[in-house]
Short mmCIF file of C-alpha atoms in Angstrom, two decimals:
data_model
loop_
_atom_site.label_atom_id
_atom_site.label_comp_id
_atom_site.label_asym_id
_atom_site.label_seq_id
_atom_site.Cartn_x
_atom_site.Cartn_y
_atom_site.Cartn_z
CA MET A 1224 27.99 158.46 99.62
CA GLU A 1225 30.52 156.64 101.78
CA TYR A 1226 33.35 154.24 101.01
CA SER A 1227 34.29 151.27 103.12
CA LEU A 1228 37.22 148.88 102.83
CA PRO A 1229 36.60 145.83 105.04
CA GLN A 1230 39.57 143.56 105.77
CA SER A 1231 37.61 140.35 106.37
CA VAL A 1232 34.40 138.60 105.36
CA GLU A 1233 33.02 139.15 108.88
CA GLU A 1234 33.78 142.87 108.78
CA ALA A 1235 32.14 143.16 105.35
CA LEU A 1236 29.01 141.36 106.61
CA SER A 1237 28.70 143.63 109.63
CA THR A 1238 29.26 146.70 107.45
CA LEU A 1239 26.46 145.52 105.17
CA ASN A 1240 24.24 144.95 108.23
CA SER A 1241 24.73 148.56 109.24
CA GLU A 1242 23.55 150.03 105.94
CA SER A 1243 20.76 148.49 103.89
CA ASN A 1244 21.44 150.64 100.82
CA ALA A 1245 24.98 149.42 100.18
CA THR A 1246 26.69 148.02 97.11
CA VAL A 1247 29.62 145.64 97.22
CA PHE A 1248 32.13 145.88 94.39
CA ALA A 1249 35.48 144.62 93.18
CA GLY A 1250 36.59 146.00 89.81
CA ALA A 1251 33.74 148.55 89.59
CA THR A 1252 33.81 148.24 85.79
CA ASP A 1253 30.03 147.71 85.75
CA LEU A 1254 29.23 149.68 88.91
CA ILE A 1255 30.72 153.04 87.91
CA PRO A 1256 28.79 153.26 84.60
CA GLN A 1257 25.65 152.30 86.55
CA LEU A 1258 26.27 155.12 89.05
CA ARG A 1259 27.01 157.61 86.27
CA GLY A 1260 23.84 156.55 84.48
CA GLY A 1261 21.75 156.95 87.63
CA ARG A 1262 20.83 153.25 87.58
CA ALA A 1263 22.27 152.68 91.07
CA GLU A 1264 22.18 155.06 94.02
CA PRO A 1265 23.80 153.33 96.98
CA ARG A 1266 24.64 155.24 100.15
CA LEU A 1267 27.64 153.02 100.87
CA LEU A 1268 30.28 151.52 98.57
CA VAL A 1269 31.88 148.38 100.01
CA ASP A 1270 35.20 147.59 98.36
CA LEU A 1271 35.87 143.83 98.71
CA LYS A 1272 39.43 143.85 97.37
CA LYS A 1273 41.20 143.85 100.75
CA ILE A 1274 39.61 140.59 101.88
CA PRO A 1275 42.27 137.89 101.31
CA SER A 1276 39.88 135.02 100.45
CA LEU A 1277 38.22 137.13 97.76
CA MET A 1278 41.58 137.91 96.12
CA ASN A 1279 42.88 134.35 96.21
CA LEU A 1280 43.58 132.05 93.27
CA SER A 1281 44.73 128.60 94.29
CA PHE A 1282 44.40 124.89 93.60
CA SER A 1283 43.99 122.16 96.17
CA LYS A 1284 42.37 118.73 96.35
CA GLY A 1285 41.23 118.75 92.74
CA THR A 1286 39.49 122.10 92.98
CA TRP A 1287 40.40 125.55 91.72
CA LYS A 1288 39.46 128.30 94.14
CA ILE A 1289 39.07 131.67 92.46
CA GLY A 1290 38.35 134.60 94.75
CA ALA A 1291 35.26 136.52 93.69
CA ALA A 1292 37.11 139.86 93.54
CA THR A 1293 40.25 138.55 91.82
CA PRO A 1294 40.84 140.38 88.52
CA VAL A 1295 40.10 138.07 85.58
CA ALA A 1296 43.56 138.87 84.16
CA SER A 1297 44.95 136.56 86.83
CA ILE A 1298 43.00 133.67 85.26
CA LYS A 1299 44.46 134.01 81.77
CA ASN A 1300 47.89 134.77 83.25
CA ASN A 1301 47.85 131.52 85.26
CA GLU A 1302 49.34 128.87 82.99
CA LYS A 1303 48.21 125.88 85.06
CA LEU A 1304 44.66 127.14 85.29
CA THR A 1305 44.60 127.97 81.59
CA LYS A 1306 45.78 124.45 80.76
CA ALA A 1307 43.20 122.89 83.08
CA LEU A 1308 40.24 125.05 82.01
CA PRO A 1309 41.12 126.56 78.62
CA GLY A 1310 37.54 127.60 77.91
CA LEU A 1311 37.21 129.55 81.15
CA SER A 1312 40.56 131.19 80.47
CA GLU A 1313 39.50 132.12 76.92
CA ALA A 1314 36.33 133.71 78.23
CA SER A 1315 38.29 135.67 80.86
CA ALA A 1316 40.71 136.90 78.20
CA LEU A 1317 37.84 138.27 76.10
CA ILE A 1318 36.28 140.57 78.70
CA GLY A 1319 36.86 144.11 77.45
CA SER A 1320 40.43 145.37 77.15
CA ASP A 1321 43.54 144.66 79.21
CA GLN A 1322 42.52 147.72 81.24
CA ILE A 1323 39.17 146.06 82.06
CA GLN A 1324 40.67 142.60 82.67
CA ASN A 1325 42.99 144.07 85.30
CA ARG A 1326 39.91 145.14 87.27
CA ALA A 1327 36.88 143.02 86.35
CA SER A 1328 36.18 139.94 88.48
CA LEU A 1329 34.22 136.70 88.20
CA GLY A 1330 32.06 137.82 91.13
CA GLY A 1331 31.15 141.01 89.33
CA ASN A 1332 30.57 139.29 86.01
CA VAL A 1333 28.14 136.84 87.62
CA CYS A 1334 26.38 139.38 89.86
CA THR A 1335 25.87 141.96 87.11
CA ALA A 1336 23.85 139.10 85.61
CA SER A 1337 24.06 140.25 82.02
CA PRO A 1338 22.53 137.73 79.60
CA GLY A 1339 25.84 138.06 77.75
CA ALA A 1340 28.18 137.69 80.76
CA ASP A 1341 31.34 136.33 79.14
CA THR A 1342 32.52 133.97 81.87
CA VAL A 1343 29.18 132.44 82.87
CA PRO A 1344 28.76 129.83 80.08
CA SER A 1345 32.21 128.41 80.90
CA LEU A 1346 31.53 128.47 84.64
CA MET A 1347 28.23 126.65 84.07
CA VAL A 1348 29.59 123.82 81.89
CA ASN A 1349 32.40 123.31 84.38
CA ASP A 1350 30.03 122.82 87.33
CA ALA A 1351 31.41 125.88 89.09
CA LEU A 1352 30.05 126.48 92.57
CA VAL A 1353 29.91 129.81 94.36
CA VAL A 1354 30.50 130.22 98.07
CA ILE A 1355 28.24 132.95 99.39
CA ALA A 1356 28.85 134.90 102.58
CA SER A 1357 25.73 135.65 104.60
CA ASN A 1358 24.75 136.38 108.18
CA GLU A 1359 23.58 132.79 108.54
CA GLY A 1360 27.04 131.49 107.64
CA SER A 1361 28.34 130.65 104.20
CA ARG A 1362 26.46 128.52 101.70
CA THR A 1363 27.51 126.97 98.42
CA ILE A 1364 25.31 126.89 95.30
CA PRO A 1365 25.80 126.32 91.56
CA VAL A 1366 26.60 129.43 89.49
CA ALA A 1367 23.39 129.00 87.51
CA ASP A 1368 21.36 129.41 90.72
CA VAL A 1369 22.81 132.87 91.33
CA ILE A 1370 21.37 134.43 88.19
CA THR A 1371 17.58 134.74 88.05
CA GLY A 1372 17.12 137.15 85.15
CA PRO A 1373 18.73 140.05 83.33
CA GLY A 1374 20.42 142.10 86.07
CA SER A 1375 18.80 140.08 88.82
CA ILE A 1376 20.36 137.60 91.24
CA SER A 1377 19.23 135.34 94.08
CA LEU A 1378 21.62 136.80 96.68
CA GLY A 1379 20.10 138.76 99.56
CA SER A 1380 21.08 142.39 100.14
CA GLY A 1381 23.61 141.59 102.88
CA GLU A 1382 25.20 138.74 100.94
CA PHE A 1383 28.15 138.53 98.56
CA ILE A 1384 30.18 135.87 96.77
CA ILE A 1385 33.43 134.87 98.48
CA GLU A 1386 34.86 132.54 95.88
CA PHE A 1387 34.25 130.20 92.96
CA LEU A 1388 35.04 126.48 93.21
CA VAL A 1389 35.80 124.88 89.86
CA PRO A 1390 36.70 121.19 89.65
CA GLN A 1391 39.89 120.22 87.82
CA PRO A 1392 38.86 118.15 84.77
CA PRO A 1393 40.22 114.57 84.78
CA PRO A 1394 42.09 113.25 81.71
CA GLY A 1395 39.72 112.87 78.76
CA ARG A 1396 37.70 115.94 79.67
CA SER A 1397 38.13 119.51 78.47
CA ASP A 1398 36.22 122.69 77.67
CA ALA A 1399 36.06 125.43 75.06
CA TYR A 1400 34.50 128.86 74.68
CA GLU A 1401 33.67 130.93 71.60
CA ARG A 1402 32.11 134.35 71.35
CA PHE A 1403 30.78 135.94 68.21
CA ILE A 1404 31.27 139.71 67.94
CA PRO A 1405 31.62 141.86 64.80
CA ARG A 1406 35.21 142.78 65.73
CA THR A 1407 37.93 140.75 67.42
CA GLU A 1408 38.13 142.70 70.70
CA MET A 1409 36.19 145.01 72.96
CA ASP A 1410 32.60 144.13 72.21
CA ILE A 1411 29.59 142.47 73.78
CA ALA A 1412 28.59 139.00 72.61
CA VAL A 1413 26.04 138.68 69.82
CA VAL A 1414 25.97 135.07 70.99
CA ASP A 1415 28.54 133.03 72.90
CA ALA A 1416 28.83 129.38 73.81
CA ALA A 1417 30.81 127.06 76.04
CA ALA A 1418 31.07 123.28 76.01
CA ARG A 1419 32.68 120.65 78.14
CA VAL A 1420 33.25 117.24 76.60
CA SER A 1421 34.12 114.11 78.58
CA LEU A 1422 35.37 111.17 76.52
CA ASP A 1423 35.60 107.50 77.50
CA GLU A 1424 38.56 105.28 76.63
CA ARG A 1425 37.14 104.59 73.15
CA GLY A 1426 36.74 108.30 72.40
CA ASN A 1427 32.94 108.28 72.77
CA CYS A 1428 31.20 111.05 74.67
CA GLN A 1429 30.53 110.07 78.24
CA GLU A 1430 28.93 113.39 78.74
CA VAL A 1431 28.64 116.77 77.01
CA ARG A 1432 27.72 120.10 78.60
CA LEU A 1433 26.61 122.97 76.41
CA ALA A 1434 25.76 126.51 77.50
CA ILE A 1435 24.67 129.38 75.27
CA GLY A 1436 24.88 133.04 76.26
CA ALA A 1437 23.35 136.30 75.00
CA ALA A 1438 20.52 134.33 73.42
CA ALA A 1439 17.96 134.26 76.27
CA PRO A 1440 17.18 136.28 79.43
CA THR A 1441 19.79 134.20 81.25
CA ILE A 1442 22.61 132.01 80.04
CA ILE A 1443 21.10 128.61 79.24
CA ARG A 1444 22.20 125.01 79.29
CA VAL A 1445 20.87 122.93 76.39
CA PRO A 1446 20.04 119.48 77.82
CA ALA A 1447 18.32 118.36 74.61
CA ALA A 1448 21.55 118.89 72.69
CA GLU A 1449 23.64 117.31 75.44
CA ARG A 1450 21.50 114.12 75.37
CA ILE A 1451 22.06 113.66 71.63
CA LEU A 1452 25.79 113.10 72.13
CA LYS A 1453 25.72 111.09 75.35
CA GLY A 1454 27.40 107.72 74.82
CA LYS A 1455 28.05 108.46 71.13
CA LYS A 1456 31.04 109.22 68.97
CA ILE A 1457 30.68 112.79 67.72
CA ASN A 1458 29.92 112.97 63.98
CA ASP A 1459 28.45 115.43 61.50
CA GLU A 1460 24.92 113.99 61.61
CA LEU A 1461 24.73 114.20 65.38
CA LEU A 1462 26.24 117.68 65.33
CA ALA A 1463 23.56 118.80 62.88
CA GLU A 1464 20.95 117.69 65.43
CA VAL A 1465 22.89 119.46 68.20
CA MET A 1466 22.91 122.67 66.17
CA GLU A 1467 19.16 122.44 65.68
CA GLU A 1468 18.53 121.90 69.39
CA ALA A 1469 20.87 124.75 70.33
CA SER A 1470 19.03 127.10 67.97
CA LYS A 1471 15.65 125.94 69.25
CA ALA A 1472 16.62 126.45 72.90
CA CYS A 1473 17.38 130.14 72.37
CA ARG A 1474 14.91 132.87 73.25
CA PRO A 1475 16.87 135.84 71.89
CA ILE A 1476 15.93 139.47 71.45
CA ASN A 1477 16.12 141.62 68.35
CA ASP A 1478 18.60 144.43 68.84
CA LYS A 1479 21.43 146.27 67.16
CA ARG A 1480 23.74 143.31 67.69
CA GLY A 1481 21.56 140.82 65.87
CA THR A 1482 18.07 139.70 64.95
CA ILE A 1483 16.29 136.78 66.58
CA GLU A 1484 16.79 134.59 63.51
CA TYR A 1485 20.44 135.49 63.23
CA ARG A 1486 21.15 134.80 66.89
CA ARG A 1487 19.44 131.40 66.68
CA GLN A 1488 21.57 130.46 63.72
CA VAL A 1489 24.81 131.69 65.28
CA ALA A 1490 23.99 129.77 68.48
CA GLY A 1491 23.90 126.54 66.47
CA VAL A 1492 27.17 127.31 64.72
CA LEU A 1493 28.96 128.18 67.96
CA ALA A 1494 27.55 125.08 69.68
CA LYS A 1495 29.13 122.89 67.03
CA ARG A 1496 32.45 124.75 67.17
CA VAL A 1497 32.84 124.62 70.95
CA ILE A 1498 31.90 120.95 71.11
CA LEU A 1499 34.44 120.05 68.42
CA LEU A 1500 37.15 122.14 70.07
CA ALA A 1501 36.44 120.70 73.52
CA GLU A 1502 36.47 117.18 72.00
CA LYS A 1503 39.85 117.85 70.38
CA ARG A 1504 41.26 119.15 73.64
CA ALA A 1505 39.87 116.18 75.55
CA LEU A 1506 41.52 113.83 73.03
CA ASP A 1507 44.84 115.69 73.27
CA LYS A 1508 44.76 115.37 77.03
CA LYS A 1509 44.14 111.64 76.76
CA GLU A 1510 47.18 111.26 74.53
CA ILE A 1511 49.35 113.15 76.99
CA LYS A 1512 48.14 110.81 79.68
CA MET B 1281 29.87 164.40 104.83
CA SER B 1282 33.50 165.41 105.02
CA ARG B 1283 35.72 164.53 102.13
CA LEU B 1284 38.19 161.66 102.24
CA HIS B 1285 41.91 162.30 102.64
CA ILE B 1286 43.92 160.06 100.34
CA GLU B 1287 47.69 159.57 100.44
CA CYS B 1288 49.50 157.80 97.63
CA GLU B 1289 52.52 157.94 95.34
CA ILE B 1290 52.09 159.57 91.96
CA ASN B 1291 54.93 159.40 89.41
CA GLY B 1292 57.45 158.76 92.15
CA ASP B 1293 56.35 161.59 94.42
CA ASP B 1294 54.33 161.46 97.62
CA ALA B 1295 50.92 162.93 96.95
CA GLU B 1296 47.75 163.60 98.86
CA PHE B 1297 44.33 164.84 97.91
CA LEU B 1298 40.77 165.18 99.15
CA CYS B 1299 37.99 163.42 97.28
CA ASP B 1300 34.42 162.24 97.53
CA ALA B 1301 33.70 158.53 98.10
CA ASP B 1302 32.20 158.05 94.65
CA GLU B 1303 34.58 160.33 92.76
CA SER B 1304 36.45 158.59 89.97
CA LEU B 1305 40.20 158.33 90.19
CA LEU B 1306 40.30 160.15 86.86
CA ASP B 1307 38.41 163.15 88.26
CA ALA B 1308 40.63 163.15 91.34
CA LEU B 1309 43.82 163.13 89.26
CA ARG B 1310 42.57 165.93 87.03
CA ASP B 1311 40.57 168.11 89.42
CA GLU B 1312 42.10 167.48 92.85
CA VAL B 1313 45.74 166.80 91.95
CA GLY B 1314 45.84 168.96 88.82
CA LEU B 1315 47.33 166.30 86.55
CA THR B 1316 45.25 166.95 83.43
CA GLY B 1317 47.41 164.90 81.05
CA THR B 1318 45.14 161.92 81.60
CA LYS B 1319 42.06 162.51 79.45
CA GLU B 1320 38.41 161.61 79.76
CA GLY B 1321 36.96 160.19 76.57
CA CYS B 1322 33.92 158.04 77.18
CA GLY B 1323 33.87 157.73 80.99
CA THR B 1324 32.71 154.11 80.64
CA GLY B 1325 35.96 152.20 80.07
CA ASP B 1326 35.52 151.80 76.34
CA CYS B 1327 38.05 154.28 74.93
CA GLY B 1328 41.16 153.99 77.11
CA ALA B 1329 41.97 157.73 76.99
CA CYS B 1330 42.24 157.69 80.80
CA SER B 1331 44.65 154.73 80.94
CA ILE B 1332 46.97 154.89 83.94
CA ILE B 1333 49.01 152.36 85.88
CA LEU B 1334 47.75 151.68 89.40
CA ASN B 1335 49.93 149.40 91.55
CA GLY B 1336 51.58 148.01 88.44
CA ASN B 1337 48.37 147.31 86.56
CA LEU B 1338 47.08 149.14 83.51
CA ILE B 1339 43.56 150.39 84.23
CA CYS B 1340 41.03 152.96 83.09
CA ALA B 1341 41.10 155.72 85.70
CA CYS B 1342 37.45 156.52 84.92
CA LEU B 1343 36.48 153.05 86.21
CA ALA B 1344 38.21 153.25 89.58
CA PHE B 1345 37.06 155.12 92.67
CA ALA B 1346 39.49 157.75 93.93
CA PRO B 1347 39.58 156.28 97.49
CA GLU B 1348 41.01 153.08 96.00
CA ALA B 1349 44.27 154.98 95.48
CA GLN B 1350 44.91 155.08 99.26
CA GLY B 1351 48.44 153.77 99.85
CA GLY B 1352 48.81 152.97 96.16
CA VAL B 1353 51.35 153.74 93.47
CA ILE B 1354 50.10 155.61 90.40
CA GLU B 1355 51.87 156.26 87.11
CA THR B 1356 50.44 158.81 84.68
CA ILE B 1357 51.59 160.41 81.44
CA GLU B 1358 53.13 163.28 83.44
CA GLY B 1359 55.75 160.88 84.79
CA MET B 1360 56.72 159.39 81.48
CA ALA B 1361 59.43 161.84 80.37
CA ASP B 1362 62.49 162.36 82.56
CA GLY B 1363 62.53 166.15 82.73
CA ASP B 1364 63.28 167.28 79.18
CA GLN B 1365 64.29 163.79 78.17
CA LEU B 1366 61.34 162.18 76.40
CA HIS B 1367 60.62 158.49 76.82
CA PRO B 1368 61.57 156.52 73.69
CA LEU B 1369 57.89 155.89 73.05
CA GLN B 1370 57.17 159.62 73.12
CA THR B 1371 60.08 160.28 70.75
CA ALA B 1372 58.89 157.56 68.38
CA PHE B 1373 55.34 158.93 68.43
CA LEU B 1374 56.65 162.38 67.44
CA GLU B 1375 59.02 161.08 64.78
CA HIS B 1376 56.42 158.82 63.19
CA ALA B 1377 53.52 161.26 63.47
CA ALA B 1378 51.60 158.78 65.60
CA LEU B 1379 49.22 161.44 66.84
CA GLN B 1380 46.81 163.89 65.31
CA CYS B 1381 44.43 165.61 67.73
CA GLY B 1382 46.28 164.11 70.70
CA VAL B 1383 43.37 163.28 73.00
CA CYS B 1384 43.98 159.54 72.89
CA THR B 1385 47.78 159.91 72.99
CA PRO B 1386 48.46 159.93 76.77
CA GLY B 1387 46.38 156.77 77.15
CA VAL B 1388 48.00 155.08 74.17
CA LEU B 1389 51.47 155.93 75.49
CA ILE B 1390 50.73 154.55 78.95
CA THR B 1391 49.23 151.40 77.43
CA SER B 1392 52.26 151.00 75.15
CA LYS B 1393 54.60 151.45 78.08
CA SER B 1394 52.71 148.82 80.03
CA LEU B 1395 52.93 146.48 77.03
CA LEU B 1396 56.69 146.92 76.56
CA GLU B 1397 57.33 146.30 80.24
CA SER B 1398 55.68 142.88 80.07
CA ASN B 1399 56.63 142.12 76.46
CA PRO B 1400 59.73 144.07 75.30
CA ASP B 1401 59.67 142.54 71.81
CA PRO B 1402 56.03 142.42 70.67
CA THR B 1403 54.85 141.42 67.21
CA GLU B 1404 52.62 143.79 65.27
CA THR B 1405 49.64 141.60 66.12
CA GLU B 1406 50.50 141.70 69.81
CA VAL B 1407 50.74 145.49 69.65
CA ARG B 1408 47.36 145.73 67.96
CA TYR B 1409 45.74 143.50 70.60
CA ALA B 1410 47.45 145.41 73.41
CA ILE B 1411 46.05 148.74 72.25
CA ALA B 1412 42.59 147.33 71.46
CA GLY B 1413 41.27 149.15 74.51
CA ASN B 1414 42.51 152.53 73.26
CA LEU B 1415 40.40 154.24 70.64
CA CYS B 1416 41.85 156.83 68.25
CA ARG B 1417 39.10 158.59 66.34
CA CYS B 1418 41.60 160.30 64.06
CA THR B 1419 42.12 156.72 62.80
CA GLY B 1420 45.88 156.88 63.20
CA TYR B 1421 46.41 153.28 64.26
CA ASP B 1422 48.98 152.30 61.63
CA LYS B 1423 51.34 155.05 62.68
CA ILE B 1424 50.75 154.31 66.36
CA VAL B 1425 51.58 150.64 65.83
CA LYS B 1426 54.67 151.51 63.83
CA ALA B 1427 55.88 153.97 66.48
CA ILE B 1428 55.44 151.39 69.25
CA LEU B 1429 57.44 148.81 67.28
CA VAL B 1430 60.20 151.36 66.61
CA ALA B 1431 60.32 152.34 70.29
CA ALA B 1432 60.52 148.68 71.31
CA LYS B 1433 63.53 148.21 69.05
CA GLU B 1434 65.15 151.40 70.33
CA MET B 1435 64.63 150.37 73.94
CA LYS B 1436 66.16 146.94 73.29
CA GLN B 1437 69.24 148.57 71.75
CA ASN B 1438 69.52 151.22 74.47
CA PRO B 1439 68.07 149.62 77.59
CA MET B 1440 68.84 152.65 79.76
CA LYS B 1441 66.37 154.74 77.82
CA GLY B 1442 62.96 154.44 79.33
CA ALA B 1443 64.43 152.96 82.50
CA ARG B 1444 62.71 155.63 84.53
CA LEU B 1445 58.89 155.34 84.53
#
């Protein structure tokens, strides 16, 4: 095996052109266990952490740019970003331990394509886009279009994610993320959920986004639940319907973390919690304004 | 293929070693450099026994590739004491019996040191969250937490102690 440390996107692309059996990586927190387990056998390891645009975290023109190889610790440690996108920050702060958060990246979390990827529900409800480097030039697609199934992504072999673009929420809009695990730290989601709530001047929902993770082959949006709240003031009756739709939308597996029935039920409960929390945050932001 | 030549700083000293491209930094530290204080527990980033500080960041050495150390600065358990002078955390661990078999201890100490550098006055809850990535299968957490809190207090009263790594 060989190790390569490209200094630019162009150099990384040409390195990938020269070896078809190559793996790009940032934190390697998923890659190394895969190598040890014999589930990946690349001939070339391409370390993306010396490419400046992949290690960037900045805000300009209403958009957060988060480099694909930037450790997720830099998300929770960024006060402005945490205030703007509290749900995304919460999800980042729940990935493994501090040791893992100092290495793991959004690019890796998305491209490992685990059905329980912690940051993906928050990225999805926040309309995050990914900028992909390829030989044909870069292209930009929604996060949801990257993941095609458990462990499978739409990127070609010579391609990699440069950065994530996440819009800054305007006043009256906020997000939330909750993950259910049997302990408080260091575990994989039984089910997790993210919501983004946008309120109008009367406090009614202009729009709600809901995503559920670890409850289907890929992380899912729940449009049926989102429609229930559109244009309405959130109340218990509507939330009961949301919970039912969230449970119905799941296609979970039975495993040691939970049964199908249990996961469906937890999905409903988390859906309600994240919507209420995002609503509260959206209201708080309105008051500040 | 020939092995890679890596130059870095380990515990304040210039160091160099040869490694394979896919060798873990943990294996390189233990087998190439001979620093066996850093332990392998799970090898998958779950247990924290191999916690080290790379370029100022607490990481699991089992989840980094050895070539990533090129030009970097590494701190391991071997650099924690100043000669015969133990770090206040090490002293507190001994005085409060915060170790039993000792396999998790180097990792817990490095994690604790990393915590106290960013948060010199942690609450018990903050300590427990900070060491969440370090498993002790002798179930000695209460004594570990107590020792960390005592060391934090000691280091606040005597800031010179623990000034070196």
